Short mmCIF file of C-alpha atoms and ligand atoms in Angstrom, two decimals:
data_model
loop_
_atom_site.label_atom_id
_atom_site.label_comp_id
_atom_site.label_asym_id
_atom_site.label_seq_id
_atom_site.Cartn_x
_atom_site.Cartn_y
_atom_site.Cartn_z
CA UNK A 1301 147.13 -106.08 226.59
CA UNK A 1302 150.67 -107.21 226.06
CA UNK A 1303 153.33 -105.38 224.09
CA UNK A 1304 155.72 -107.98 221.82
CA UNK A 1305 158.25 -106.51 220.78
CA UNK A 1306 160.14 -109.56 218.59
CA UNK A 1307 159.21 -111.82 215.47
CA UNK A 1308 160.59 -114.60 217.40
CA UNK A 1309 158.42 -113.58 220.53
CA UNK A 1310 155.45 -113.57 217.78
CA UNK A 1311 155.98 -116.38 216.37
CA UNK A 1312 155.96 -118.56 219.94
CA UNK A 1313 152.59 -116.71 221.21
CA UNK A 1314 150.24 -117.64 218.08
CA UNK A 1315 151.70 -120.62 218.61
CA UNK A 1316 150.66 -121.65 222.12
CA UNK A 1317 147.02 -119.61 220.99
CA UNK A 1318 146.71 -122.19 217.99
CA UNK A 1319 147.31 -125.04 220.23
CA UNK A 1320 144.78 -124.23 222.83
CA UNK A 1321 142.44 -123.55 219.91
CA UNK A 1322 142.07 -120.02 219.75
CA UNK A 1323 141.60 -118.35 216.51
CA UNK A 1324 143.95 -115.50 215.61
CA UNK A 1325 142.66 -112.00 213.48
CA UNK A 1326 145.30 -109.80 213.09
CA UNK A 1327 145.19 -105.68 211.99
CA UNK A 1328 148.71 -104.29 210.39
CA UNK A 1329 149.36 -100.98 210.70
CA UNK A 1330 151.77 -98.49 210.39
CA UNK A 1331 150.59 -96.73 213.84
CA UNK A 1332 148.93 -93.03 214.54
CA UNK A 1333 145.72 -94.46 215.07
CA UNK A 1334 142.57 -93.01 214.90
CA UNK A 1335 138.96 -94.35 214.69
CA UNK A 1336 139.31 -95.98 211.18
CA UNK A 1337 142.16 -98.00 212.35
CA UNK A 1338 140.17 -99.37 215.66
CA UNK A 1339 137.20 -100.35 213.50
CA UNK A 1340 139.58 -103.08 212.38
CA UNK A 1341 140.23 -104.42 215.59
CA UNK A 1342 136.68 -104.21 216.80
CA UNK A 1343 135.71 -106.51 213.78
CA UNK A 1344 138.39 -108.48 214.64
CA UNK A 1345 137.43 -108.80 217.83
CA UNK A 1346 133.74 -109.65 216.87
CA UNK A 1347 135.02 -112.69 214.59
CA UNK A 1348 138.44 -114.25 216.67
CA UNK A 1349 139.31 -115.10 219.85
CA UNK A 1350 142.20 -113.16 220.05
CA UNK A 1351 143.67 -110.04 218.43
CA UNK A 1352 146.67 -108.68 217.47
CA UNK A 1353 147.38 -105.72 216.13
CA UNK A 1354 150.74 -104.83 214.52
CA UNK A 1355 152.41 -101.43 214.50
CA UNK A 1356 155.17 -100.55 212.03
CA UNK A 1357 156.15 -97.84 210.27
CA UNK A 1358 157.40 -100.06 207.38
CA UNK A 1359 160.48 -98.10 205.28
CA UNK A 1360 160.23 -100.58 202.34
CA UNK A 1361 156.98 -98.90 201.19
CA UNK A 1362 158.36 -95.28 201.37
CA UNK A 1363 159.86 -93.91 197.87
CA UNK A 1364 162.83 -91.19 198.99
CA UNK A 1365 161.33 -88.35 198.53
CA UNK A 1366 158.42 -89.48 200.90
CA UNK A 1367 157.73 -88.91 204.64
CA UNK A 1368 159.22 -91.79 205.83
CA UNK A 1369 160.69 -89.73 208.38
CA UNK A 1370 157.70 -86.88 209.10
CA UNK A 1371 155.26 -90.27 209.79
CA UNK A 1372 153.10 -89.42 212.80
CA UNK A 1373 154.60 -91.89 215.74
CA UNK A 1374 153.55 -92.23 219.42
CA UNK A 1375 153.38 -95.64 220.32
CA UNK A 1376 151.94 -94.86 223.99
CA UNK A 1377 149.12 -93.32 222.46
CA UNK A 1378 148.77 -96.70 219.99
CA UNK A 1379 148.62 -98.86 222.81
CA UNK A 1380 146.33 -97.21 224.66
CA UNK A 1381 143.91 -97.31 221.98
CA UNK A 1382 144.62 -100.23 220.97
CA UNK A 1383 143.98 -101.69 224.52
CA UNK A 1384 140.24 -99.86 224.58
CA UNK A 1385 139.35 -101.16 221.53
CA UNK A 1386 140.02 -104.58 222.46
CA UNK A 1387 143.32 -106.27 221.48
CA UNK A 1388 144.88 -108.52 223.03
CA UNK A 1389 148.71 -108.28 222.08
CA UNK A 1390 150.46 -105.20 219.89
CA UNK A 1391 153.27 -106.52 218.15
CA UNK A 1392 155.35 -103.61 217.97
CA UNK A 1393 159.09 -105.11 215.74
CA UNK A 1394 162.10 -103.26 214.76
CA UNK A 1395 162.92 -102.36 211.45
CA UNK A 1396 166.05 -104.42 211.85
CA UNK A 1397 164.21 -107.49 213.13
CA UNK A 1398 162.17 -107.30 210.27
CA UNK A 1399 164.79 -106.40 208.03
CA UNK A 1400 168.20 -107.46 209.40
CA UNK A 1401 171.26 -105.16 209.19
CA UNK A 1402 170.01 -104.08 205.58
CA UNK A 1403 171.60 -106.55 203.07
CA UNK A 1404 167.45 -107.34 202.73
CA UNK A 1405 167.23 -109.30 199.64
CA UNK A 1406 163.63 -110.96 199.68
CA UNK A 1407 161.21 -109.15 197.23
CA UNK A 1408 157.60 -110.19 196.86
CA UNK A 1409 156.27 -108.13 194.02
CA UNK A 1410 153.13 -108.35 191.53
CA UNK A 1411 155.11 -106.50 188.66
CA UNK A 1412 151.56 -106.17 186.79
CA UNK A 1413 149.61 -105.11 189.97
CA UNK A 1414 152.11 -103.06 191.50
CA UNK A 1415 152.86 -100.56 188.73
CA UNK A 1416 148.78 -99.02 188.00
CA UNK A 1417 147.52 -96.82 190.03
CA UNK A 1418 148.84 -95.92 192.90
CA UNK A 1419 152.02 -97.51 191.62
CA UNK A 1420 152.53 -95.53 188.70
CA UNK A 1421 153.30 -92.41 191.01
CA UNK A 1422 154.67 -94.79 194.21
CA UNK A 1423 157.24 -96.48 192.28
CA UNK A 1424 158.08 -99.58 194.66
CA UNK A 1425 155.49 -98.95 197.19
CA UNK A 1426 153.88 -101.53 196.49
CA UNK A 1427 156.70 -104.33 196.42
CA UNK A 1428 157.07 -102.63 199.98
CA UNK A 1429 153.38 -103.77 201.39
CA UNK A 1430 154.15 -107.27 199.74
CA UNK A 1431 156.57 -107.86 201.69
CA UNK A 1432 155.86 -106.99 204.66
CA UNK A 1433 152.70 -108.50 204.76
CA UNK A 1434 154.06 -111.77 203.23
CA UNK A 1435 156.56 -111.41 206.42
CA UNK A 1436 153.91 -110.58 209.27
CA UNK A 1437 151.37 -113.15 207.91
CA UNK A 1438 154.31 -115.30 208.37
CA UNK A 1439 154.87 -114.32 211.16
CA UNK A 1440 151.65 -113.95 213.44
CA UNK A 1441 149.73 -116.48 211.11
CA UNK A 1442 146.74 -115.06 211.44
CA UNK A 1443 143.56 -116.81 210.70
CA UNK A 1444 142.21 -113.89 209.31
CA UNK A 1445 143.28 -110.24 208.80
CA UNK A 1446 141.68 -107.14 208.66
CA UNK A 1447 142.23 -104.01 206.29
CA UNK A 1448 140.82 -101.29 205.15
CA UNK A 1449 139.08 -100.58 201.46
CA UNK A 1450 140.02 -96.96 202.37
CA UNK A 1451 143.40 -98.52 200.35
CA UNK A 1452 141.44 -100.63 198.12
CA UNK A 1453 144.65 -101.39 195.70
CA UNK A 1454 146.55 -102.76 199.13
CA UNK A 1455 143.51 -104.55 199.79
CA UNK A 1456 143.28 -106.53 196.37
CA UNK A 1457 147.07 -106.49 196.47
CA UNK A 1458 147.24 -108.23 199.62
CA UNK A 1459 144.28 -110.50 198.62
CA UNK A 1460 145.74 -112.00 195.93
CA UNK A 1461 149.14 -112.39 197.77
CA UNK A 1462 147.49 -114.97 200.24
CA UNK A 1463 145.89 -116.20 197.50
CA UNK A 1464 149.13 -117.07 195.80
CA UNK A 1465 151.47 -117.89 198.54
CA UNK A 1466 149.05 -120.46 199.23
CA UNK A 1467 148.01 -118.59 203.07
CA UNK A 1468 145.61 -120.06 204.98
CA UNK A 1469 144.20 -116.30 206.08
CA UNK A 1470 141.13 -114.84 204.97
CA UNK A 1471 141.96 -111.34 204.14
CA UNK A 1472 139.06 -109.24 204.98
CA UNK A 1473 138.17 -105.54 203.38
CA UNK A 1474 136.65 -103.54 206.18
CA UNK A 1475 134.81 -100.63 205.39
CA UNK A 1476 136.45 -97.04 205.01
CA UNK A 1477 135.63 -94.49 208.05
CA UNK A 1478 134.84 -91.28 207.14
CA UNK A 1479 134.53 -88.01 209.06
CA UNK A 1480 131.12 -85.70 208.69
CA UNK A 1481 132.46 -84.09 205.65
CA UNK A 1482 133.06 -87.14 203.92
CA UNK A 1483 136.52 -87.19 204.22
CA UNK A 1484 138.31 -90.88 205.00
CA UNK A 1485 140.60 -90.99 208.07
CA UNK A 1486 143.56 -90.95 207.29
CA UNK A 1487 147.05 -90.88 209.88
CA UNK A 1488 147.94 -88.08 207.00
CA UNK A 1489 144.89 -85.91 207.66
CA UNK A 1490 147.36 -84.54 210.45
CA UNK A 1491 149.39 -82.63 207.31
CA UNK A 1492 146.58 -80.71 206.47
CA UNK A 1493 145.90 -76.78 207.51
CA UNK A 1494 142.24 -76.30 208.47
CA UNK A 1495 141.18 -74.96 205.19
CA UNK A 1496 142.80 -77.95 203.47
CA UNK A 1497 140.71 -79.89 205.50
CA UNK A 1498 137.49 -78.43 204.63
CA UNK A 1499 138.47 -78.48 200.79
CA UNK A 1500 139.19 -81.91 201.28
CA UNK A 1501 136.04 -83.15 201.99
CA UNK A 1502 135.11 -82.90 197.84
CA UNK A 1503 136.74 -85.66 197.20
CA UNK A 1504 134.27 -87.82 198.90
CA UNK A 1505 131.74 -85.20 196.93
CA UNK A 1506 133.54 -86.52 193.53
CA UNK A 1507 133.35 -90.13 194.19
CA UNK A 1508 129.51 -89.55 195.30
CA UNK A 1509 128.74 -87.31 192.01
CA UNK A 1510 130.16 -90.27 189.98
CA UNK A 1511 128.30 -93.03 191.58
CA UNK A 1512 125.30 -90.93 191.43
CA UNK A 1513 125.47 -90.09 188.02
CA UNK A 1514 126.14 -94.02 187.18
CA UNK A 1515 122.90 -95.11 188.64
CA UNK A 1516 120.74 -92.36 187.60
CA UNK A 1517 122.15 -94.10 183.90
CA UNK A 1518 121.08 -97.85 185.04
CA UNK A 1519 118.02 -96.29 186.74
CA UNK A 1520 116.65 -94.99 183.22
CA UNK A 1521 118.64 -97.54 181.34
CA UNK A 1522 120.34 -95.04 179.37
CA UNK A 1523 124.26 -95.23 178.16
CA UNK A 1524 126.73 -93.52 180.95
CA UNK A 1525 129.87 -92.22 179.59
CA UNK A 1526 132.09 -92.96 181.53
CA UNK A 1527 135.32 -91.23 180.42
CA UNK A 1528 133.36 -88.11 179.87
CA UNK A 1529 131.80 -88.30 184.10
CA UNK A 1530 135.29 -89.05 185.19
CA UNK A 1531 137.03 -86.42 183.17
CA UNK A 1532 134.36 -83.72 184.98
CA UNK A 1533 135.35 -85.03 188.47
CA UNK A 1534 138.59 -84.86 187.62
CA UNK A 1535 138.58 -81.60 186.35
CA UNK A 1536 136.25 -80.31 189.63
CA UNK A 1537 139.27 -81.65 192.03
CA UNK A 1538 142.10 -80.30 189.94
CA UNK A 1539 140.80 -76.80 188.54
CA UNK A 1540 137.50 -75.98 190.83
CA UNK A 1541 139.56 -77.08 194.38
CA UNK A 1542 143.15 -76.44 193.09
CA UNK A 1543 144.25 -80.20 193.88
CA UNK A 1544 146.78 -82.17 191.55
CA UNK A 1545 144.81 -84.74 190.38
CA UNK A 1546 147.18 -87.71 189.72
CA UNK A 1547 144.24 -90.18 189.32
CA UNK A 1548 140.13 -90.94 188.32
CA UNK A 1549 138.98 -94.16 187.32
CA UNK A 1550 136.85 -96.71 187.29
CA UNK A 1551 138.47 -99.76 187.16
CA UNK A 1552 138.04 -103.47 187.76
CA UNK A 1553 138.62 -104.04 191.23
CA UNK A 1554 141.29 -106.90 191.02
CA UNK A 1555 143.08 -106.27 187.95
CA UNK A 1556 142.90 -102.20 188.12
CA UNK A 1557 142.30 -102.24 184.35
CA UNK A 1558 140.11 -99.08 183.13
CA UNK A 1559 136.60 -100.06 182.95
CA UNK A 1560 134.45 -97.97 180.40
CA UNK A 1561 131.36 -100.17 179.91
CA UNK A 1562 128.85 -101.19 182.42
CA UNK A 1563 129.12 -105.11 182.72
CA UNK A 1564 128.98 -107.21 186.13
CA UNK A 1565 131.66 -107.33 187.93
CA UNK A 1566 133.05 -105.77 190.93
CA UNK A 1567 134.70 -102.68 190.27
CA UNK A 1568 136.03 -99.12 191.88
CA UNK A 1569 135.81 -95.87 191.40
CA UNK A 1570 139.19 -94.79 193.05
CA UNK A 1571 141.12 -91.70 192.98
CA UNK A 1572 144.61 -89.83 194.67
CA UNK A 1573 145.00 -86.19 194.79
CA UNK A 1574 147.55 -83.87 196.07
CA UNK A 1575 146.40 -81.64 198.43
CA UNK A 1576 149.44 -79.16 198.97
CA UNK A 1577 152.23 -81.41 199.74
CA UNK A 1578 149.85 -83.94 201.25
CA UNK A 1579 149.12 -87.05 199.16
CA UNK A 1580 145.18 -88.13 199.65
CA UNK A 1581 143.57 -91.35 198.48
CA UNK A 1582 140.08 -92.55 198.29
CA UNK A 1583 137.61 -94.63 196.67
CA UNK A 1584 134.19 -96.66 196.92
CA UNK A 1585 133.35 -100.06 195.31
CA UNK A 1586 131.07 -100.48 193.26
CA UNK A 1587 129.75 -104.25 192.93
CA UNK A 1588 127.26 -105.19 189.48
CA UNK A 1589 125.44 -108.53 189.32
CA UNK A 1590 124.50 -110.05 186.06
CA UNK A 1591 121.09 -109.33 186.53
CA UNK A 1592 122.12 -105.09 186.75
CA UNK A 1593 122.05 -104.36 189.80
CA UNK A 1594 124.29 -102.25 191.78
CA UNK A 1595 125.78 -102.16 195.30
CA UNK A 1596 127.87 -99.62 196.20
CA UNK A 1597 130.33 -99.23 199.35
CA UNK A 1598 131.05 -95.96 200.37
CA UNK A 1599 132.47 -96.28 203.64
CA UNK A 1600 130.85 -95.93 206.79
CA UNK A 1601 130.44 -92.97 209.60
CA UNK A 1602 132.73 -92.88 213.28
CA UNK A 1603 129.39 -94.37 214.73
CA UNK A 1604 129.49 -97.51 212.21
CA UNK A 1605 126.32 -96.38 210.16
CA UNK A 1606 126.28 -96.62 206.43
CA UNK A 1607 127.34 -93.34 204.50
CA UNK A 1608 124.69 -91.70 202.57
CA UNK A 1609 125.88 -90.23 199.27
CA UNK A 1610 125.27 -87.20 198.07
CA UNK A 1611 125.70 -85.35 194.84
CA UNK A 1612 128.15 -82.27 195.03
CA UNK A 1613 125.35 -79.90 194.65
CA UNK A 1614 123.17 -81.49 197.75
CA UNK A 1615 127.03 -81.23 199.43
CA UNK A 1616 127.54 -77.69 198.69
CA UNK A 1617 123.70 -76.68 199.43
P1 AMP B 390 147.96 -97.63 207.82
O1 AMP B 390 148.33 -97.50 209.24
O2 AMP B 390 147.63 -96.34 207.15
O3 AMP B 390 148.92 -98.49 207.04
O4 AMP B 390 146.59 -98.43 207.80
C1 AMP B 390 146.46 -99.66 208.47
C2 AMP B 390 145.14 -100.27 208.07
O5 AMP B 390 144.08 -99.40 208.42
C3 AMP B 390 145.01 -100.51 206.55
O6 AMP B 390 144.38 -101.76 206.32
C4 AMP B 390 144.16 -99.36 206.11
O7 AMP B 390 143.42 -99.63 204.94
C5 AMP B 390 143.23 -99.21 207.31
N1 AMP B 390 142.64 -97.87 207.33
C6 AMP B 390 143.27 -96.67 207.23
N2 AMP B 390 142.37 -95.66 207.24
C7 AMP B 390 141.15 -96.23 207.34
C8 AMP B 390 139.81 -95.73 207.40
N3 AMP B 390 139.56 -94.43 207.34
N4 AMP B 390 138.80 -96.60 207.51
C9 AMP B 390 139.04 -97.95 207.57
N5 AMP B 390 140.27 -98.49 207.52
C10 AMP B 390 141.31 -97.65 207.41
#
């Protein structure tokens, strides 16, 4: 595996892979790897010829009160794993080639998008992952690029910014990686005191007890109240774990609207906590057809098998 370490560097390399007919999937990432991360690039690798994988801690997508600076970094350690999982080159930029001497002007935003969710407590953090990505797509011009759902917002985010910039990239939502407990990888899992880590694991409980409790409804064709099943999730995370719950919905997967009807459609039931000082976000999506029927992706074990959901009583017992 080769390190490239300039945009200019980049730029030549797909170049000369295009030309010889090679197709290109790329993985960005912001480094500390860990198994959810090299899923990526071993689905990359299944579908392209070659793989890159970028790492870069990107400061645009940090508010200032964030840990920009705290963000877990050891770039030997990425390349290693990134070499045993089967990339080919890790492009590996500065923040000044990237961003020149800071007079950056270019902002890609989605002021609609970028402001729910996640937005609404990250202001700007989302105008940061637009343009980044708009400059690495440019950049490695990827045929096809892999992310996580684990940060299903990015993931539609990012979507509908190839979509609109007219990029000919497929952008493809992997599924999340989860420990035993339930909990999703995370590089920020490294925050967390033991305990915190054990208490963790109900959020993945939460998201299950919802989705549970949703197709129990379908399953006897009775009406699910929404509001009232996210308001008792909520409530479990924030007063029965002692998280700050900052977030539970159900919302339309590309517009992040509030969903409180059943109706086909592809949808998520997505939530962020604060656990201590350390900011936690999950979800699974949840896709209807127009004949009823649901399908539901919650994410996937180390070993690549399907998760089984459970409600929070089978979790506890
Ligand atoms: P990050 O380094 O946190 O910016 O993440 C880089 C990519 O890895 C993003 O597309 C994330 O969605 C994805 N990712 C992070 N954690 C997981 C996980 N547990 N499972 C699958 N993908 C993940």
């Amino acid at each position: 595996m080769e390190i490239i370490e300039t945009p200019s560097q980049m730029k030549a390399l797909s170049k000369t892979q295009k030309e010889s007919g090679k197709s290109i999937g790329f993985v960005p990432t912001m480094g500390a790897l860990h198994v959810g991360h090299l899923s990526l690039v071993k689905r990359a690798k299944q579908v392209c010829d070659v793989v890159v994988v970028s790492v870069f801690v990107n400061p645009t997508q940090f508010g200032k009160n964030e840990d920009l600076d705290k963000y877990p970094r050891d770039i030997v350690k990425d390349s290693n794993l990134c070499e045993l999982a089967g990339a080919d080159y890790l492009f590996h930029p500065s923040a000044n080639d990237i961003y020149g001497n800071g007079e950056e002007s270019l902002l890609v935003s989605f002021p609609e998008l970028s402001n729910k969710l996640c937005g609404k407590f990250r202001p700007g953090h989302f105008d940061g992952v637009t343009t980044i990505m708009a400059k690495l797509l440019s950049i490695v011009s990827p045929d096809s690029c892999f992310m996580g759902k684990k940060d299903g917002q990015q993931l539609s985010i990012v979507q509908r910014l190839a979509r609109d910039l007219f990029i000919s990239c497929e952008i493809i939502g992997c599924p999340t990686v989860r420990e035993k407990s339930g909990l999703a990888l995370s590089s920020r899992n490294s925050y967390m005191s033991e305990k915190q880590r054990a208490d963790a694991g109900q959020i993945f409980a939460s998201l299950s007890n919802f989705t549970i409790e949703l197709l129990k409804a379908i399953d006897l064709d009775e009406k699910f109240k929404i509001q009232e099943a996210l308001d008792l999730e909520a409530k479990h995370l924030q007063s029965g774990c002692g998280f700050e719950v900052q977030y539970f919905d159900f919302v339309d997967r590309n517009t992040f609207e509030p969903v409180r009807e059943i109706k086909a459609g592809e949808f998520m039931i997505c939530t962020a906590v604060l656990n201590g000082t350390t900011r936690l976000i999950d979800n699974f999506t949840i896709n209807i057809n127009e004949a009823g029927k649901l399908q539901v992706d919650a994410g996937v074990d180390e070993m690549d098998n399907p998760f089984t959901i459970l409600s929070r009583e089978e979790v506890q017992s």
